[in-house]
Amino acid sequence: MRSYGQYCSVAKALDVVGDRWTLLIVRELLSRGPSRYTDLRSGLPGIATNLLADRLRELEAAGLVEREDAPPPIATTLFRLTDRGAELAPVIDALGRWGVPLMRDYRTEDAFRGQWLRLPVRMFLADHEPDRPASSIQVHAGDQTVVIDADAGRVSLRLGADPNADATVTGPPPLILALFSGGLALADAEEQGLRVDGSREVIRRVLPRAGSAAGERLSAPVEENAP
């Protein structure tokens, strides 16, 4: 591991987490929790398998990641963040917020994974009707599926599908992000191609509302390779 050789806490932190892919590995472990090696590779499209192995060893040596043996039927090694590694969560959140304006530039070849919606869900969505019964929204973004739950004032995201969800939203990732950030109203998103099945009221229950302090919103995306 290379060092900047500077007696500065920023430089020393970057000595540990500043290499390419390192913070994205942390992002995956924050999003997924304890993960198999294959899960991490799936969530890091483009990384070479030997580079992922190297980065995990470096994170282990730095005390940010540890291994654990999963019980049957998984019966494989899982990687998880240590308490020290989990302290990077605010760093990942801050980078995600800072990068929101950059999301307006969309390339069709950009990879997308469902768990990457976890930060936008935390940033933008809220349960505006906490006294209502729990509800769920299944989200099909590209070929990825996740479920957003609203229950007693809390909004959360889980991976996978839910055929019993109260509503299903289907569309390309940038259109869904524009909807969930408040950059597009639901009706406008549908006019632009978003498909909605089930209860629209369940969807409106969690969407940003006028005057809410949701921070930077995403407008309708512009494809970089569009004419």
Coordinates of N, CA and C in Angstrom, one line a residue, residues 23-170:
L23 N -13.3 2.4 -1.6 CA -14.5 3.0 -1.1 C -15.8 2.4 -1.7
L24 N -15.7 1.9 -2.9 CA -16.8 1.2 -3.5 C -17.0 -0.2 -2.8
I25 N -16.0 -0.8 -2.4 CA -16.1 -2.1 -1.6 C -16.8 -1.7 -0.3
V26 N -16.4 -0.7 0.3 CA -17.1 -0.2 1.5 C -18.5 0.1 1.3
R27 N -18.8 0.7 0.2 CA -20.2 1.0 -0.2 C -21.0 -0.3 -0.3
E28 N -20.5 -1.3 -0.9 CA -21.2 -2.5 -1.1 C -21.5 -3.2 0.3
L29 N -20.5 -3.2 1.1 CA -20.6 -3.9 2.4 C -21.6 -3.1 3.3
L30 N -21.7 -1.8 3.2 CA -22.7 -1.0 3.9 C -24.1 -1.3 3.3
S31 N -24.2 -1.5 2.0 CA -25.5 -1.7 1.4 C -26.0 -3.1 1.6
R32 N -25.1 -4.1 1.5 CA -25.5 -5.5 1.6 C -25.4 -6.1 3.0
G33 N -24.5 -5.6 3.8 CA -24.2 -6.3 5.0 C -23.1 -7.4 4.7
P34 N -22.9 -8.3 5.6 CA -22.0 -9.4 5.3 C -22.2 -10.0 3.9
S35 N -21.2 -10.2 3.1 CA -21.3 -10.5 1.7 C -20.3 -11.6 1.3
R36 N -20.7 -12.5 0.4 CA -19.8 -13.4 -0.2 C -19.0 -12.7 -1.2
Y37 N -17.8 -13.3 -1.5 CA -16.9 -12.7 -2.5 C -17.7 -12.5 -3.8
T38 N -18.5 -13.5 -4.2 CA -19.2 -13.4 -5.5 C -20.3 -12.3 -5.5
D39 N -20.8 -12.0 -4.3 CA -21.8 -10.9 -4.2 C -21.1 -9.5 -4.4
L40 N -19.9 -9.4 -3.8 CA -19.1 -8.2 -4.0 C -18.7 -8.0 -5.5
R41 N -18.3 -9.1 -6.1 CA -17.9 -8.9 -7.5 C -19.1 -8.5 -8.4
S42 N -20.3 -9.0 -8.0 CA -21.5 -8.7 -8.8 C -21.8 -7.2 -8.6
G43 N -21.6 -6.7 -7.4 CA -21.9 -5.3 -7.1 C -20.8 -4.3 -7.5
L44 N -19.7 -4.8 -8.1 CA -18.6 -4.0 -8.5 C -18.2 -4.3 -10.0
P45 N -19.2 -4.1 -10.9 CA -18.9 -4.4 -12.3 C -17.7 -3.7 -12.8
G46 N -16.8 -4.4 -13.4 CA -15.6 -3.9 -14.0 C -14.3 -4.1 -13.2
I47 N -14.5 -4.6 -11.9 CA -13.3 -4.9 -11.1 C -12.7 -6.2 -11.5
A48 N -11.4 -6.3 -11.6 CA -10.7 -7.6 -11.8 C -10.7 -8.4 -10.5
T49 N -10.9 -9.7 -10.7 CA -11.0 -10.6 -9.5 C -9.8 -10.5 -8.6
N50 N -8.6 -10.4 -9.2 CA -7.4 -10.4 -8.4 C -7.3 -9.0 -7.7
L51 N -7.8 -7.9 -8.3 CA -7.8 -6.6 -7.7 C -8.7 -6.6 -6.5
L52 N -9.9 -7.2 -6.6 CA -10.8 -7.3 -5.5 C -10.2 -8.1 -4.3
A53 N -9.5 -9.2 -4.6 CA -8.9 -9.9 -3.6 C -7.8 -9.1 -2.9
D54 N -7.0 -8.4 -3.7 CA -6.0 -7.5 -3.1 C -6.6 -6.4 -2.2
R55 N -7.6 -5.8 -2.7 CA -8.2 -4.7 -1.9 C -8.8 -5.3 -0.6
L56 N -9.5 -6.4 -0.6 CA -10.0 -7.0 0.6 C -8.9 -7.4 1.6
R57 N -7.8 -7.9 1.1 CA -6.7 -8.2 2.0 C -6.2 -6.9 2.6
E58 N -6.1 -5.8 1.9 CA -5.6 -4.5 2.4 C -6.6 -4.0 3.5
L59 N -7.9 -4.1 3.2 CA -8.9 -3.7 4.2 C -8.8 -4.5 5.4
E60 N -8.6 -5.8 5.3 CA -8.4 -6.6 6.4 C -7.2 -6.2 7.3
A61 N -6.1 -6.0 6.6 CA -4.9 -5.6 7.3 C -5.1 -4.3 8.0
A62 N -5.9 -3.4 7.5 CA -6.1 -2.1 8.1 C -7.2 -2.2 9.2
G63 N -7.8 -3.4 9.4 CA -8.8 -3.5 10.4 C -10.2 -3.0 10.1
L64 N -10.4 -2.8 8.8 CA -11.7 -2.3 8.4 C -12.7 -3.4 7.9
V65 N -12.2 -4.5 7.5 CA -13.0 -5.7 7.1 C -12.5 -6.9 7.8
E66 N -13.4 -7.8 8.1 CA -13.1 -9.1 8.7 C -13.9 -10.2 8.0
R67 N -13.4 -11.4 8.1 CA -14.1 -12.6 7.5 C -14.8 -13.3 8.6
E68 N -15.9 -14.0 8.2 CA -16.7 -14.8 9.1 C -17.2 -16.0 8.3
D69 N -17.3 -17.1 8.9 CA -17.9 -18.3 8.3 C -19.4 -18.3 8.4
A70 N -20.1 -18.4 7.3 CA -21.5 -18.4 7.4 C -22.0 -19.8 7.7
P71 N -23.1 -20.0 8.4 CA -23.6 -21.3 8.8 C -24.3 -21.9 7.5
P72 N -24.5 -23.2 7.5 CA -25.3 -23.9 6.5 C -26.7 -23.2 6.4
P73 N -27.3 -23.2 5.2 CA -26.8 -23.8 3.9 C -25.8 -23.0 3.1
I74 N -25.5 -21.8 3.6 CA -24.6 -20.9 2.8 C -23.2 -21.5 2.9
A75 N -22.7 -21.8 4.1 CA -21.5 -22.5 4.4 C -20.3 -21.9 3.5
T76 N -20.1 -20.6 3.6 CA -19.0 -20.0 2.8 C -18.5 -18.9 3.6
T77 N -17.4 -18.3 3.2 CA -16.8 -17.2 3.9 C -17.6 -15.9 3.5
L78 N -17.9 -15.1 4.5 CA -18.5 -13.8 4.3 C -17.5 -12.7 4.7
F79 N -17.6 -11.6 4.0 CA -16.8 -10.4 4.4 C -17.8 -9.4 5.0
R80 N -17.3 -8.8 6.1 CA -18.1 -7.8 6.8 C -17.3 -6.7 7.3
L81 N -17.9 -5.5 7.4 CA -17.2 -4.4 8.0 C -17.0 -4.5 9.5
T82 N -15.9 -4.2 10.0 CA -15.7 -4.0 11.4 C -16.3 -2.7 11.9
D83 N -16.3 -2.5 13.2 CA -16.9 -1.2 13.7 C -16.1 -0.1 13.1
R84 N -14.8 -0.2 13.0 CA -14.0 0.8 12.4 C -14.3 1.1 11.0
G85 N -14.6 0.0 10.2 CA -15.0 0.1 8.8 C -16.3 0.8 8.7
A86 N -17.3 0.4 9.6 CA -18.6 1.0 9.5 C -18.6 2.5 9.8
E87 N -17.5 3.0 10.4 CA -17.5 4.5 10.7 C -17.3 5.2 9.4
L88 N -17.0 4.6 8.3 CA -16.9 5.2 7.0 C -18.3 5.5 6.4
A89 N -19.4 5.1 7.0 CA -20.7 5.3 6.4 C -21.0 6.8 6.2
P90 N -20.7 7.7 7.1 CA -20.9 9.2 6.8 C -20.1 9.7 5.6
V91 N -18.9 9.1 5.4 CA -18.0 9.5 4.3 C -18.7 9.1 3.0
I92 N -19.2 7.9 2.9 CA -19.9 7.4 1.7 C -21.2 8.2 1.5
D93 N -21.9 8.5 2.5 CA -23.1 9.4 2.4 C -22.8 10.8 1.9
A94 N -21.7 11.3 2.4 CA -21.3 12.7 2.0 C -20.9 12.7 0.5
L95 N -20.1 11.7 0.1 CA -19.7 11.6 -1.3 C -20.9 11.4 -2.2
G96 N -21.9 10.6 -1.7 CA -23.1 10.4 -2.5 C -23.9 11.7 -2.7
R97 N -24.0 12.5 -1.6 CA -24.7 13.7 -1.7 C -24.0 14.7 -2.7
W98 N -22.7 14.7 -2.5 CA -21.9 15.6 -3.4 C -22.0 15.3 -4.8
G99 N -22.2 14.0 -5.1 CA -22.2 13.5 -6.5 C -23.6 13.6 -7.1
V100 N -24.6 14.0 -6.4 CA -26.0 14.0 -7.0 C -26.0 14.9 -8.2
P101 N -25.5 16.1 -8.3 CA -25.6 16.9 -9.5 C -24.9 16.2 -10.7
L102 N -24.0 15.3 -10.5 CA -23.3 14.6 -11.6 C -24.2 13.5 -12.2
M103 N -25.2 13.1 -11.5 CA -26.1 12.1 -12.0 C -27.0 12.5 -13.1
R104 N -27.0 13.8 -13.4 CA -27.8 14.3 -14.5 C -27.2 13.8 -15.9
D105 N -25.9 13.5 -15.9 CA -25.3 13.0 -17.1 C -25.4 11.4 -17.1
Y106 N -26.2 10.9 -18.0 CA -26.4 9.5 -18.0 C -26.0 8.9 -19.3
R107 N -25.2 7.8 -19.2 CA -24.8 7.0 -20.3 C -25.4 5.6 -20.3
T108 N -26.0 5.2 -21.4 CA -26.7 4.0 -21.4 C -25.8 2.8 -21.0
E109 N -24.5 2.9 -21.2 CA -23.6 1.8 -20.9 C -23.2 1.8 -19.4
D110 N -23.7 2.8 -18.6 CA -23.4 2.8 -17.2 C -24.0 1.6 -16.5
A111 N -23.3 0.9 -15.7 CA -23.8 -0.2 -14.9 C -24.7 0.3 -13.8
F112 N -25.6 -0.5 -13.3 CA -26.5 -0.1 -12.2 C -26.8 -1.4 -11.4
R113 N -26.9 -1.2 -10.1 CA -27.3 -2.3 -9.2 C -28.3 -1.8 -8.2
G114 N -29.3 -2.6 -7.9 CA -30.4 -2.2 -7.1 C -30.0 -1.7 -5.8
Q115 N -29.0 -2.2 -5.1 CA -28.6 -1.8 -3.8 C -28.1 -0.3 -3.8
W116 N -27.8 0.2 -5.0 CA -27.3 1.6 -5.0 C -28.4 2.6 -4.8
L117 N -29.7 2.1 -4.8 CA -30.8 3.0 -4.5 C -30.9 3.2 -3.0
R118 N -30.1 2.5 -2.2 CA -30.3 2.7 -0.7 C -30.0 4.1 -0.2
L119 N -28.9 4.7 -0.8 CA -28.6 6.1 -0.4 C -29.7 7.1 -0.9
P120 N -30.1 7.0 -2.2 CA -31.2 7.9 -2.5 C -32.5 7.7 -1.7
V121 N -32.8 6.5 -1.3 CA -33.9 6.3 -0.4 C -33.8 7.0 0.9
R122 N -32.6 6.9 1.5 CA -32.3 7.6 2.7 C -32.3 9.2 2.6
M123 N -31.8 9.6 1.4 CA -31.7 11.0 1.2 C -33.0 11.7 0.9
F124 N -33.9 11.1 0.1 CA -35.0 11.8 -0.4 C -36.4 11.3 0.1
L125 N -36.5 10.1 0.4 CA -37.9 9.6 0.7 C -38.2 9.7 2.2
A126 N -39.5 9.8 2.5 CA -39.9 9.9 3.9 C -41.3 9.3 4.0
D127 N -41.7 8.8 5.1 CA -43.1 8.3 5.3 C -43.9 9.5 5.8
H128 N -44.7 10.1 4.9 CA -45.5 11.2 5.2 C -46.8 10.9 5.8
E129 N -47.1 9.6 5.9 CA -48.4 9.1 6.5 C -48.1 8.0 7.4
P130 N -47.4 8.2 8.5 CA -46.9 7.2 9.4 C -48.1 6.4 10.1
D131 N -49.3 7.0 10.2 CA -50.4 6.3 10.8 C -51.1 5.3 9.9
R132 N -50.7 5.3 8.7 CA -51.3 4.3 7.8 C -50.7 3.0 7.9
P133 N -51.3 1.9 7.5 CA -50.7 0.5 7.6 C -49.5 0.5 6.7
A134 N -48.6 -0.4 7.1 CA -47.3 -0.6 6.3 C -47.6 -0.8 4.8
S135 N -46.8 -0.3 4.0 CA -47.0 -0.5 2.5 C -45.6 -0.7 1.9
S136 N -45.6 -1.2 0.6 CA -44.4 -1.5 0.0 C -44.5 -1.2 -1.5
I137 N -43.3 -0.8 -2.1 CA -43.2 -0.5 -3.5 C -42.1 -1.4 -4.1
Q138 N -42.5 -2.2 -5.1 CA -41.5 -3.0 -5.8 C -41.0 -2.1 -6.9
V139 N -39.6 -2.0 -7.0 CA -39.0 -1.2 -8.0 C -38.2 -2.0 -9.0
H140 N -38.6 -2.0 -10.3 CA -37.8 -2.6 -11.3 C -37.0 -1.6 -12.1
A141 N -35.7 -1.5 -11.8 CA -34.9 -0.5 -12.4 C -33.9 -1.2 -13.3
G142 N -34.1 -1.1 -14.6 CA -33.3 -1.9 -15.5 C -33.6 -3.4 -15.3
D143 N -32.5 -4.2 -15.0 CA -32.8 -5.6 -14.7 C -32.6 -5.9 -13.2
Q144 N -32.7 -4.8 -12.4 CA -32.5 -5.0 -11.0 C -33.9 -4.7 -10.3
T145 N -34.1 -5.5 -9.2 CA -35.4 -5.3 -8.5 C -35.1 -5.2 -7.0
V146 N -35.7 -4.2 -6.4 CA -35.7 -3.9 -4.9 C -37.0 -3.6 -4.5
V147 N -37.2 -3.5 -3.1 CA -38.5 -3.1 -2.6 C -38.3 -2.0 -1.5
I148 N -39.1 -1.0 -1.6 CA -39.1 0.1 -0.7 C -40.3 -0.1 0.3
D149 N -40.0 -0.1 1.6 CA -41.1 -0.3 2.6 C -41.3 1.0 3.3
A150 N -42.5 1.3 3.6 CA -42.9 2.4 4.5 C -43.7 1.9 5.7
D151 N -43.2 2.1 6.9 CA -43.9 1.6 8.0 C -43.6 2.4 9.3
A152 N -44.7 3.0 9.8 CA -44.6 3.7 11.1 C -43.6 4.8 11.1
G153 N -43.5 5.6 10.0 CA -42.6 6.7 9.9 C -41.2 6.4 9.4
R154 N -41.0 5.2 9.0 CA -39.7 4.7 8.6 C -39.7 4.2 7.2
V155 N -38.8 4.6 6.3 CA -38.7 4.1 5.0 C -37.4 3.3 4.8
S156 N -37.4 2.1 4.3 CA -36.3 1.3 4.2 C -36.3 0.6 2.8
L157 N -35.2 0.0 2.5 CA -35.0 -0.7 1.2 C -34.5 -2.1 1.5
R158 N -35.1 -3.1 0.7 CA -34.6 -4.5 0.8 C -34.4 -5.0 -0.6
L159 N -33.4 -5.9 -0.8 CA -33.1 -6.4 -2.1 C -34.0 -7.6 -2.4
G160 N -34.2 -7.8 -3.7 CA -35.1 -8.8 -4.2 C -36.5 -8.3 -4.6
A161 N -37.3 -9.3 -5.0 CA -38.7 -9.0 -5.4 C -39.7 -9.3 -4.4
D162 N -40.9 -8.7 -4.5 CA -42.0 -8.9 -3.6 C -43.3 -8.9 -4.4
P163 N -43.8 -10.1 -4.8 CA -45.0 -10.1 -5.6 C -46.2 -9.6 -4.9
N164 N -46.2 -9.4 -3.6 CA -47.3 -8.9 -2.9 C -47.2 -7.4 -2.6
A165 N -46.3 -6.7 -3.2 CA -46.1 -5.3 -3.0 C -47.4 -4.6 -3.4
D166 N -47.6 -3.4 -2.8 CA -48.8 -2.6 -3.0 C -48.7 -1.9 -4.4
A167 N -47.5 -1.7 -4.8 CA -47.3 -1.0 -6.1 C -46.0 -1.5 -6.7
T168 N -45.9 -1.4 -8.0 CA -44.7 -1.7 -8.7 C -44.4 -0.6 -9.7
V169 N -43.1 -0.2 -9.7 CA -42.7 0.9 -10.5 C -41.6 0.3 -11.4
T170 N -41.7 0.5 -12.7 CA -40.7 -0.1 -13.7 C -40.3 1.0 -14.6

